[in-house]
PDB file of C-alpha atoms in Angstrom:
ATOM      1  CA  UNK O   1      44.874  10.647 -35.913  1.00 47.00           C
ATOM      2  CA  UNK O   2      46.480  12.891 -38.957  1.00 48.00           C
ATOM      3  CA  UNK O   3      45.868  15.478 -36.719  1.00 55.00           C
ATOM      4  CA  UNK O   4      47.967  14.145 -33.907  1.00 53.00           C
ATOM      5  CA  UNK O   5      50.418  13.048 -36.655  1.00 49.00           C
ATOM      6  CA  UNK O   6      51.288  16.420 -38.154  1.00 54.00           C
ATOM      7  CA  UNK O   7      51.479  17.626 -34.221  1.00 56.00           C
ATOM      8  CA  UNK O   8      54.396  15.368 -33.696  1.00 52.00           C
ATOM      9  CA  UNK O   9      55.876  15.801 -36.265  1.00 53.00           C
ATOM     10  CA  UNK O  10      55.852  19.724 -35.982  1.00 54.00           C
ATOM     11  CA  UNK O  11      57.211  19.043 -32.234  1.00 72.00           C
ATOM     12  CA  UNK O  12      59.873  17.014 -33.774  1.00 77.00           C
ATOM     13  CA  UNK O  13      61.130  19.842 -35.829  1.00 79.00           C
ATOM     14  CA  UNK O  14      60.763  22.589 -33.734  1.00 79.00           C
ATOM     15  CA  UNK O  15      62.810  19.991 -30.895  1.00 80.00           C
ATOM     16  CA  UNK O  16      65.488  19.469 -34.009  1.00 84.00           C
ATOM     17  CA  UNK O  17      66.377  22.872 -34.460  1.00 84.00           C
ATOM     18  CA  UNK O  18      66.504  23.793 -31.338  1.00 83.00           C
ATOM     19  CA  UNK O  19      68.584  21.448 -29.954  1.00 85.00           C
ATOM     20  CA  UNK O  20      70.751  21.941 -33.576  1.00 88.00           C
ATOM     21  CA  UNK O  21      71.188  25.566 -31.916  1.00 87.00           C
ATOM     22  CA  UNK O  22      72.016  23.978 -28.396  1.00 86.00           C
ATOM     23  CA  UNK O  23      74.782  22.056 -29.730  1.00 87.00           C
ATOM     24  CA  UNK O  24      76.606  25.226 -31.759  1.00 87.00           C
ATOM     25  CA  UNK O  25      76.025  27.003 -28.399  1.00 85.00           C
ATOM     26  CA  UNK O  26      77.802  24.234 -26.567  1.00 84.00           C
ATOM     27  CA  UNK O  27      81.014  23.481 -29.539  1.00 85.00           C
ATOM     28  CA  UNK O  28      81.521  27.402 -29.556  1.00 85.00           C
ATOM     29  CA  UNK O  29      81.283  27.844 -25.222  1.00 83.00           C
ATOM     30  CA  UNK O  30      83.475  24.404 -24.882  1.00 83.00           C
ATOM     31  CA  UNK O  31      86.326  26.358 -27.413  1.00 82.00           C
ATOM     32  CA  UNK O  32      86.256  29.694 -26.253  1.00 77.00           C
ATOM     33  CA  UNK O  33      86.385  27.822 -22.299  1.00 74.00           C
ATOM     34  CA  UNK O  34      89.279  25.688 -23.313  1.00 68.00           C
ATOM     35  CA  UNK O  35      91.990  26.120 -20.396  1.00 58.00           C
ATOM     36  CA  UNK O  36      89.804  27.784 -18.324  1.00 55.00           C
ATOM     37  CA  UNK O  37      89.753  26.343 -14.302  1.00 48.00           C
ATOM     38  CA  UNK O  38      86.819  23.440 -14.092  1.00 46.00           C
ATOM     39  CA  UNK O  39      85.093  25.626 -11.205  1.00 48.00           C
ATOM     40  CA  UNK O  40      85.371  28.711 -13.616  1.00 55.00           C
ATOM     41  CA  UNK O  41      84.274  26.312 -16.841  1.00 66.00           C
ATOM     42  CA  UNK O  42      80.788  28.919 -17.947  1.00 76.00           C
ATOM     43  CA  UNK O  43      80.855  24.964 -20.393  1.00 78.00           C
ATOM     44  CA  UNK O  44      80.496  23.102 -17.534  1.00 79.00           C
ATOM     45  CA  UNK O  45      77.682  25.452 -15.650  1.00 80.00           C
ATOM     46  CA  UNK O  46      76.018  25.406 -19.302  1.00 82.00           C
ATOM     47  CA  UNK O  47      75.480  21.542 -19.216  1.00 83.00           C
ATOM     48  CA  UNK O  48      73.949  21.895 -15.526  1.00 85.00           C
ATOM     49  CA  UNK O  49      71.714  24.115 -16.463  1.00 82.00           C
ATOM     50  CA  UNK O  50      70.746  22.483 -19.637  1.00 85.00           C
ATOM     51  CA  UNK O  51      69.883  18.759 -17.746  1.00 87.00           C
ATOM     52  CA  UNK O  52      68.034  21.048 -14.984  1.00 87.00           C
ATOM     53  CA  UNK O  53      65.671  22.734 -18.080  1.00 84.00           C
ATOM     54  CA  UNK O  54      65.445  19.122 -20.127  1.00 83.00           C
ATOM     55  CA  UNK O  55      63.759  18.357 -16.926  1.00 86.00           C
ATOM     56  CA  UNK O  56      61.957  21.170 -16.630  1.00 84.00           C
ATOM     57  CA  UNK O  57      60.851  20.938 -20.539  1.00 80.00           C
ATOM     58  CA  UNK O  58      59.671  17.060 -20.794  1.00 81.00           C
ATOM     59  CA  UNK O  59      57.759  17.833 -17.184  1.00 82.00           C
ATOM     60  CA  UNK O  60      55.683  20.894 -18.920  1.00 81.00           C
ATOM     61  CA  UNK O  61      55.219  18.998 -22.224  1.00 79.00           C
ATOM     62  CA  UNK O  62      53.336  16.864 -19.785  1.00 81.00           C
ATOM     63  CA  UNK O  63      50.763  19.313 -18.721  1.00 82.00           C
ATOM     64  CA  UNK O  64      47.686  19.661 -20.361  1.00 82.00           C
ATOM     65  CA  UNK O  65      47.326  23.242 -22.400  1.00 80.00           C
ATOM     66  CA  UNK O  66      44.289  24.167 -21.193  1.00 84.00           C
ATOM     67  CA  UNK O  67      45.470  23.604 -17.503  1.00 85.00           C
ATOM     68  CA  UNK O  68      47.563  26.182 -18.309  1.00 84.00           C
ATOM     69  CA  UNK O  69      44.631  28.532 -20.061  1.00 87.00           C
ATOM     70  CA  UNK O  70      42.925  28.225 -16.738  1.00 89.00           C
ATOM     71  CA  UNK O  71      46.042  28.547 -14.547  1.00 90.00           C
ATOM     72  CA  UNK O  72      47.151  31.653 -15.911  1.00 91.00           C
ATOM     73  CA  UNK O  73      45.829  34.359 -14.660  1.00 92.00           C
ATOM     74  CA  UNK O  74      46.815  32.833 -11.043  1.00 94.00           C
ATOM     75  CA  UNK O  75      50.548  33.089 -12.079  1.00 93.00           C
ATOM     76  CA  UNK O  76      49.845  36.219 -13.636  1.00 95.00           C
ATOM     77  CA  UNK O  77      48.991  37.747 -10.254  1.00 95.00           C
ATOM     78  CA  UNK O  78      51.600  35.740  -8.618  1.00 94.00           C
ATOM     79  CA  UNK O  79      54.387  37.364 -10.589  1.00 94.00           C
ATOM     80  CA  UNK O  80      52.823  40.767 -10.598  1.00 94.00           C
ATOM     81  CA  UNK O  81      53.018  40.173  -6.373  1.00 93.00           C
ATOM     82  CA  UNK O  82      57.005  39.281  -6.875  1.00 91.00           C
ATOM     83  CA  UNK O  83      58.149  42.198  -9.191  1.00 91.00           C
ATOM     84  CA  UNK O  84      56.287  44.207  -6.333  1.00 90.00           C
ATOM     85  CA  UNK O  85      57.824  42.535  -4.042  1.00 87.00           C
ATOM     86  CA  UNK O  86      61.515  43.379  -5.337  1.00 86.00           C
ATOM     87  CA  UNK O  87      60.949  46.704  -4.593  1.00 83.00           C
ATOM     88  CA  UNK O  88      60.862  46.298  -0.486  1.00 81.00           C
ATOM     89  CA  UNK O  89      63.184  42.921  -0.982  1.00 76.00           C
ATOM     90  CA  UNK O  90      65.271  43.481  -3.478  1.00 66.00           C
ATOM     91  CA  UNK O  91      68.897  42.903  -3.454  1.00 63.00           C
ATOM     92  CA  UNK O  92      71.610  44.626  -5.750  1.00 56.00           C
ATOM     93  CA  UNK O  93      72.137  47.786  -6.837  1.00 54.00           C
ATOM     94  CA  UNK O  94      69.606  47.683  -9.413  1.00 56.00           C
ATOM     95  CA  UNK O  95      66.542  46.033  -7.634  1.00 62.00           C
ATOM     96  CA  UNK O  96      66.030  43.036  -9.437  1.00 73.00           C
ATOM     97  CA  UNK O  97      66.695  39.871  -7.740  1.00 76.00           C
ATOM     98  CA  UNK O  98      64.770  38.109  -4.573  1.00 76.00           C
ATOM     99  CA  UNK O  99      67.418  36.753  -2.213  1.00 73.00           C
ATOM    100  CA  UNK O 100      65.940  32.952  -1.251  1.00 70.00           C
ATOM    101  CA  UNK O 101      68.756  31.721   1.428  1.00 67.00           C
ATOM    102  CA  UNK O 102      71.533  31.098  -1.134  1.00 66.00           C
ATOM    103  CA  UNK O 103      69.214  31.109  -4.141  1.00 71.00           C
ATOM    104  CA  UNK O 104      68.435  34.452  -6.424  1.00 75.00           C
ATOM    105  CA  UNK O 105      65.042  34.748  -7.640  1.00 80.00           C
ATOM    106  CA  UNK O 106      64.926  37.280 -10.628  1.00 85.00           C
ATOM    107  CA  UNK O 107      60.628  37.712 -11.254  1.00 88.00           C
ATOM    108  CA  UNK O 108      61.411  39.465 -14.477  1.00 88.00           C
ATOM    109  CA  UNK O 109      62.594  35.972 -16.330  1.00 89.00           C
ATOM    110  CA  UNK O 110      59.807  34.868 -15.373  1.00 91.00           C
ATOM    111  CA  UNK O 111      57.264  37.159 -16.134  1.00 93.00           C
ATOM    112  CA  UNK O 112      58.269  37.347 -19.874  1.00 94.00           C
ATOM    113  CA  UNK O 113      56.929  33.810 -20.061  1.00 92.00           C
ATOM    114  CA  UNK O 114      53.929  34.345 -17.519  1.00 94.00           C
ATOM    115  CA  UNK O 115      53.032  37.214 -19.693  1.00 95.00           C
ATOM    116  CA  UNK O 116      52.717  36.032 -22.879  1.00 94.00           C
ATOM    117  CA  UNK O 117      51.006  32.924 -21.458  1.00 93.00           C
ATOM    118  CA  UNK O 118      48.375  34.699 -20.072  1.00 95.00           C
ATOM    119  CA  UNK O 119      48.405  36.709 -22.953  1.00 95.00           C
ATOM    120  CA  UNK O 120      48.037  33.701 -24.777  1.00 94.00           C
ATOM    121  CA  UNK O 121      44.983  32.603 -22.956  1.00 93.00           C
ATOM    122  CA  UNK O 122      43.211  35.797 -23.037  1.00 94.00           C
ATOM    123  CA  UNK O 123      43.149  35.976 -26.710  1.00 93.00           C
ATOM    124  CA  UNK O 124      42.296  32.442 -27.237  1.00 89.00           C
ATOM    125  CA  UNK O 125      38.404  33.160 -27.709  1.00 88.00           C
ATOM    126  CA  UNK O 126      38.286  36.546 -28.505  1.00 91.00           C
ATOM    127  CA  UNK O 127      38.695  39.205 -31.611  1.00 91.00           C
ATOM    128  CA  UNK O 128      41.640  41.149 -31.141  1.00 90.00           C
ATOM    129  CA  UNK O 129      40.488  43.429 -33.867  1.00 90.00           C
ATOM    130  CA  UNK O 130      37.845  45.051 -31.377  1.00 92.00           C
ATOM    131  CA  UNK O 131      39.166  47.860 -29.453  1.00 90.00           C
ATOM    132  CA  UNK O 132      38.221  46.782 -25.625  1.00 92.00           C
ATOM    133  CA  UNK O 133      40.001  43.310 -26.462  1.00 93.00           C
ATOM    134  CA  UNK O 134      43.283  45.521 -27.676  1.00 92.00           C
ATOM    135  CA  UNK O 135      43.144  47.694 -24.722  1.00 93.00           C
ATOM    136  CA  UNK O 136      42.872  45.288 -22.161  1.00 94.00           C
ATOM    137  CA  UNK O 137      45.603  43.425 -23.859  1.00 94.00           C
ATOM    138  CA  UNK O 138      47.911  46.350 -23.700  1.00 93.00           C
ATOM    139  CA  UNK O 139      47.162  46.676 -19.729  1.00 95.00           C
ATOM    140  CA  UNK O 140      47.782  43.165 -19.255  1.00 95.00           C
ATOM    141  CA  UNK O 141      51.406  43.780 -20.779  1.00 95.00           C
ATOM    142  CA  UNK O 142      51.726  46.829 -19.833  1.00 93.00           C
ATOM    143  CA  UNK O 143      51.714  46.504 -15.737  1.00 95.00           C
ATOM    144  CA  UNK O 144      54.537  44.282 -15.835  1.00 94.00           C
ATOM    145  CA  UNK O 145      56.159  46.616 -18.311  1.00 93.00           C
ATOM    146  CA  UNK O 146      55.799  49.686 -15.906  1.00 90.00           C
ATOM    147  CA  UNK O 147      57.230  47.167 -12.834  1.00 91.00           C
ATOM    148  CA  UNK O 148      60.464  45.863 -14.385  1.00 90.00           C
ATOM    149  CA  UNK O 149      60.990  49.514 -15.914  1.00 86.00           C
ATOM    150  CA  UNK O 150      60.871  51.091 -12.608  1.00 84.00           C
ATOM    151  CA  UNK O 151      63.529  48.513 -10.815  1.00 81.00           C
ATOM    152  CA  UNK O 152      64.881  49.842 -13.519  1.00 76.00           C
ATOM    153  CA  UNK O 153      65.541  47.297 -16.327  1.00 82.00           C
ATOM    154  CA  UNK O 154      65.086  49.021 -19.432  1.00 80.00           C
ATOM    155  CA  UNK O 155      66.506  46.149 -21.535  1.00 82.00           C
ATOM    156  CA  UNK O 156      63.802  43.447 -20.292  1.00 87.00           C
ATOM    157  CA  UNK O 157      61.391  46.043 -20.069  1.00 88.00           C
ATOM    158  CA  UNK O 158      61.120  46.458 -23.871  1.00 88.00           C
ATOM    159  CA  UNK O 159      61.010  42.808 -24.337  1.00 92.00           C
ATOM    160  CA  UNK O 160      57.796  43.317 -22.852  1.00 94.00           C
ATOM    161  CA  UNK O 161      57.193  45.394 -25.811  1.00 92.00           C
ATOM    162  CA  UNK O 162      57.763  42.884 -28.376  1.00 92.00           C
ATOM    163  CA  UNK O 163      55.672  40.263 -26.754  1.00 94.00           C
ATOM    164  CA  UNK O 164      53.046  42.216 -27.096  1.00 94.00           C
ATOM    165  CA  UNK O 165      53.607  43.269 -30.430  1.00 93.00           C
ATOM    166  CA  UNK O 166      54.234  39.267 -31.576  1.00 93.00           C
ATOM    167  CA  UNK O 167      50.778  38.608 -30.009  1.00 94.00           C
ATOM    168  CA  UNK O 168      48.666  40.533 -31.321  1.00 93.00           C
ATOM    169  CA  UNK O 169      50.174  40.079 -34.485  1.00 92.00           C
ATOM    170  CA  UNK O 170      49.479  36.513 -34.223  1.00 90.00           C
ATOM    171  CA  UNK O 171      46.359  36.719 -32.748  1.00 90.00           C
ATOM    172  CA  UNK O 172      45.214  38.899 -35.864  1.00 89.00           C
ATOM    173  CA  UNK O 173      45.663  41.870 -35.355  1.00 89.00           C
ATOM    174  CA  UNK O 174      44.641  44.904 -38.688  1.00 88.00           C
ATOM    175  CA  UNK O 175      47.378  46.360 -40.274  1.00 88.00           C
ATOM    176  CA  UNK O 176      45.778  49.438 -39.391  1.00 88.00           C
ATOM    177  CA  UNK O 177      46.101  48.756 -35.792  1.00 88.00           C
ATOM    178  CA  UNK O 178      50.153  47.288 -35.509  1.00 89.00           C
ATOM    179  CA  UNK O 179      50.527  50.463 -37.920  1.00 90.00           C
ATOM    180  CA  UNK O 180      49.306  52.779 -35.370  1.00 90.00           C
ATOM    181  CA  UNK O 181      50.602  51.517 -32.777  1.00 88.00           C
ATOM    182  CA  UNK O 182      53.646  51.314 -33.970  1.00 87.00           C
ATOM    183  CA  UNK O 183      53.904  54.960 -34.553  1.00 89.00           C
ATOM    184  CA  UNK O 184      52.389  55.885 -31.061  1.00 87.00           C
ATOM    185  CA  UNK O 185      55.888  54.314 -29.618  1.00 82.00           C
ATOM    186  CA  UNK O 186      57.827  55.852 -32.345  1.00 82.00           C
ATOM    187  CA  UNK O 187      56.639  58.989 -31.609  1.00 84.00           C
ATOM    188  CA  UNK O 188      56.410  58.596 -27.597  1.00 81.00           C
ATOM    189  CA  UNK O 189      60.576  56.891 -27.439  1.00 78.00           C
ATOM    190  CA  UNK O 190      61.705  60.430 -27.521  1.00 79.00           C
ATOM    191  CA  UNK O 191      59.857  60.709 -24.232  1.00 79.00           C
ATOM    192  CA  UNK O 192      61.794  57.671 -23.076  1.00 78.00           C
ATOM    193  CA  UNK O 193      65.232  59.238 -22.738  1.00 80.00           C
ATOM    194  CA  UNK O 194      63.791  61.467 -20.501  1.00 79.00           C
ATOM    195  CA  UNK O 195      63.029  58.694 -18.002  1.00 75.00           C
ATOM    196  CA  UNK O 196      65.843  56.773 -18.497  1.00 78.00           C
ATOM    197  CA  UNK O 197      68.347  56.843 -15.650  1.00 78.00           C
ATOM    198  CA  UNK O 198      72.180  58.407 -16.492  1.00 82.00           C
ATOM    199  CA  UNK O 199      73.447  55.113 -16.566  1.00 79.00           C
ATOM    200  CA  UNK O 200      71.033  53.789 -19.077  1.00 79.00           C
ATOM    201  CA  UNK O 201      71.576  56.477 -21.022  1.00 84.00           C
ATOM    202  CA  UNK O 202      75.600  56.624 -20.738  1.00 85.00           C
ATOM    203  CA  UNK O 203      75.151  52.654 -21.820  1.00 82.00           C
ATOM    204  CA  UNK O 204      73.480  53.654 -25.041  1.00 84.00           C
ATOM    205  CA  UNK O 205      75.620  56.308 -26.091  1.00 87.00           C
ATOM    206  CA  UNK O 206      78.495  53.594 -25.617  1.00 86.00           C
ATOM    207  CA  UNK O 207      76.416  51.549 -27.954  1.00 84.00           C
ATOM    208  CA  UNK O 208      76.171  54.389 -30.540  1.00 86.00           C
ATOM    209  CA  UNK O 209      79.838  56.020 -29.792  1.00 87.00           C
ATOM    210  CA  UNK O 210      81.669  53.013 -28.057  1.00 87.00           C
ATOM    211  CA  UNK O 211      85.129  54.794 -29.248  1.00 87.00           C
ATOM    212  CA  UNK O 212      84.190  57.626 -26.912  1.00 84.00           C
ATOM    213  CA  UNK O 213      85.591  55.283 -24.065  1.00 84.00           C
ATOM    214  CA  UNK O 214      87.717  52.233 -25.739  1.00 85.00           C
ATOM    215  CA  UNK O 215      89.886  51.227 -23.027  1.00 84.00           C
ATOM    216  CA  UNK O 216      86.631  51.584 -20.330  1.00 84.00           C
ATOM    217  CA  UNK O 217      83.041  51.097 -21.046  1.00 84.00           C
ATOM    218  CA  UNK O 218      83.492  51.045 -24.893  1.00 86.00           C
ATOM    219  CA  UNK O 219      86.096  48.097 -24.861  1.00 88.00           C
ATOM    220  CA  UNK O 220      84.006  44.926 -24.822  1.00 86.00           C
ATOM    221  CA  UNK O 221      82.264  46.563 -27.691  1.00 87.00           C
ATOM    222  CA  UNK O 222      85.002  47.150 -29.554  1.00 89.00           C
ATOM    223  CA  UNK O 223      86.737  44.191 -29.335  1.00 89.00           C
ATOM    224  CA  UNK O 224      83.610  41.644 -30.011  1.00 88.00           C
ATOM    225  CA  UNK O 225      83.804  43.978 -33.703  1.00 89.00           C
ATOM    226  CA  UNK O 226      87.230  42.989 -34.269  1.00 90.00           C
ATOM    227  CA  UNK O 227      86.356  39.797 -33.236  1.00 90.00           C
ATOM    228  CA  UNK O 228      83.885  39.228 -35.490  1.00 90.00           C
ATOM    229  CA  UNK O 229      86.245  40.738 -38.175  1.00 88.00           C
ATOM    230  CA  UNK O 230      89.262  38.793 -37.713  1.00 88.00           C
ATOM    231  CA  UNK O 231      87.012  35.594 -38.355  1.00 88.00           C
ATOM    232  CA  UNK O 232      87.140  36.184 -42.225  1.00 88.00           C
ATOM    233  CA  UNK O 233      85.247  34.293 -44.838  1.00 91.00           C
ATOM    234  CA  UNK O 234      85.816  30.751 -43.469  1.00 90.00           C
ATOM    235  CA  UNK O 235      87.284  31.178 -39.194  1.00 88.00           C
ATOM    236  CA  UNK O 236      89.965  30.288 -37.910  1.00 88.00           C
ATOM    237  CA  UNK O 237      88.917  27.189 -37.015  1.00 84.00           C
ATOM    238  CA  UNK O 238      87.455  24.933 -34.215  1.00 86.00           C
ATOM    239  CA  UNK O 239      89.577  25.874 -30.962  1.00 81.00           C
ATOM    240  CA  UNK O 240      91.663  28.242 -32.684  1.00 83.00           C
ATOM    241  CA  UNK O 241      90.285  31.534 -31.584  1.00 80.00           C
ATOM    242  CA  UNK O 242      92.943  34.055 -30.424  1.00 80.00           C
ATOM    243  CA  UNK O 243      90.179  36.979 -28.973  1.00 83.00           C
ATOM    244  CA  UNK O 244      88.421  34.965 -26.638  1.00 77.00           C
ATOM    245  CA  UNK O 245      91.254  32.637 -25.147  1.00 75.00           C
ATOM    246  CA  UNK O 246      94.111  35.732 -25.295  1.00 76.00           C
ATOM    247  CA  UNK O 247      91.113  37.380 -23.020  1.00 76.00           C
ATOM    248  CA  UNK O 248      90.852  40.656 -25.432  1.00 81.00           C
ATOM    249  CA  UNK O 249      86.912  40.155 -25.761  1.00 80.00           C
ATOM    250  CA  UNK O 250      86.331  39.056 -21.791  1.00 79.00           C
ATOM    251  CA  UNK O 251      82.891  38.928 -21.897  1.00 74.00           C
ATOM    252  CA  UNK O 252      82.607  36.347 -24.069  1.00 74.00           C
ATOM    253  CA  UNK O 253      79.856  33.689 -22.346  1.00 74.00           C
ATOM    254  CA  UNK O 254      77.710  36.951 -22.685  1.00 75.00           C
ATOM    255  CA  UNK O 255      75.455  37.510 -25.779  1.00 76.00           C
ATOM    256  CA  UNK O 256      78.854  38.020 -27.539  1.00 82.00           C
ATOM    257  CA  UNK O 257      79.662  34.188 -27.627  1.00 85.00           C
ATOM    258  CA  UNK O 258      77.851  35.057 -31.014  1.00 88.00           C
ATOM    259  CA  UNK O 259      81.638  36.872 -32.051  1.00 87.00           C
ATOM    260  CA  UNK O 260      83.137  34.098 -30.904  1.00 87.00           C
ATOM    261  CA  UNK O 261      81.323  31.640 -33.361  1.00 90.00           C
ATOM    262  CA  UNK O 262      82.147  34.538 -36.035  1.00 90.00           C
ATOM    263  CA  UNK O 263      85.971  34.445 -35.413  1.00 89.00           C
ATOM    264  CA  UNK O 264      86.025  30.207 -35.480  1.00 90.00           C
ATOM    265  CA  UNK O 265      83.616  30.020 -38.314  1.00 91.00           C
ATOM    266  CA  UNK O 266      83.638  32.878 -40.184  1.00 90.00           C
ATOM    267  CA  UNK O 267      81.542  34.533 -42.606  1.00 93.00           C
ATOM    268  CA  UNK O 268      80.085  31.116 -44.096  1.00 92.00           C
ATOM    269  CA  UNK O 269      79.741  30.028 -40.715  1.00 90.00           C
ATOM    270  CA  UNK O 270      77.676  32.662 -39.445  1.00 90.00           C
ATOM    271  CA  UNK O 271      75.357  33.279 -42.981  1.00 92.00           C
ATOM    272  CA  UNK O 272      74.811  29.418 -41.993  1.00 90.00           C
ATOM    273  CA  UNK O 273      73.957  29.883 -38.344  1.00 88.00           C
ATOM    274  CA  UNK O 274      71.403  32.809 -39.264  1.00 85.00           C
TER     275      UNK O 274
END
């Protein structure tokens, strides 16, 4: 009963923060939307999307964990059959989505969280310490790694990368091992550039150099930095953002609604937040 106790109460943290974090997301997206058209509102697709994964969440908090142990390797081969898939269906320039009638289906998203569920289950009951144990955990991350790099999408791609370095880690991995492998991919990301398509690379040379293009490529860059600048110690205050709603950072419902809870909030605001 203790047991159960602490469990719940554990869930009822992890449930506080996160819907703590929800809620910033929501006050910042609702003020950098204000006077934006309803059908346009990225606020009002955020609340659809959030009753759709409530949903979603209380219906898997349902399901027993070990159903999920023995389900796993199913959906493992299920998503590996998608992201192959993509290649002879895909639609887009870069081959990632599934067109379903008026639906998208994007297998990547999905196999992040298929991945390290699988992952999960594999190293339940065994020593991750022993070598064949590491090595088959490496192929089991590293086929979907291969897939999603080839459609190509580098960025999700080395997500794949951290999962697998957060697992092992967890499931106890020796120092000596994250250590070494750790400097394999140091040593082998040289290797990377040379795979990396000239888009991918002209995107991270805008990362590292965005002034080389500031009214094209570089400008969303360069404006979520002076964004995040003109915030100051203490924001400009709730609703009172100029960059977002004067439309000089227009990518804002991106990952840079981050500078636009930096410019409201300012410095104490975002020490707080992280």
């Amino acid at each position: 009963m203790l047991k159960s106790f602490k469990r719940w109460m554990a869930d009822k943290e992890v449930m506080f923060w996160s819907f703590l974090l929800l809620f910033i997301g929501f006050v910042v997206l609702f003020s950098a939307s204000k006077g934006v058209l309803v059908k346009e509102s990225f606020f009002l697709k955020q609340c659809l999307w959030l009753i759709i994964a409530t949903v979603a969440g209380v219906f898997i908090k349902k399901v027993d964990y070990r159903d999920l142990q023995r389900t796993a390797p199913i959906l493992y081969l299920i998503i590996l059959f998608l992201l192959i898939l993509v290649f002879f269906l895909g639609y887009g320039g870069a081959t990632r989505w599934i067109k379903l009638g008026v639906f998208y289906l994007q297998p990547s998203e999905f196999a992040k969280l298929i991945t390290v569920l699988v992952l999960a289950a594999y190293l339940a009951d065994r020593d991750v310490r022993r070598f064949p144990v590491l090595l088959t955990s490496l192929v089991i991350v590293g086929i979907p790694f291969l897939l999603v790099l080839k459609q190509p999408n580098l960025g999700t791609a080395f997500i794949f990368i951290v999962i697998f370095f957060a697992m092992i880690y967890e499931a106890g991995a020796a120092k000596g091992q994250m250590i070494t492998l750790f400097l394999m991919g140091a040593f082998s990301s040289p290797f990377m550039w040379l795979v990396m398509k000239p888009y991918q690379r002209e995107r991270v040379m805008t990362f590292l150099y965005p002034m080389r293009d500031p009214l094209g490529k570089g400008y969303n860059l360069i404006q979520s930095i002076i964004t995040i600048g003109s915030g100051g110690l203490w924001g400009k205050g709730f609703l009172r953002g100029t960059q977002t709603k004067l439309a000089f950072l227009p990518e804002y419902h991106t990952d840079f609604i981050f500078c636009a809870f930096a410019e409201e909030f300012g410095f104490i605001g975002v020490v707080a937040l992280i």
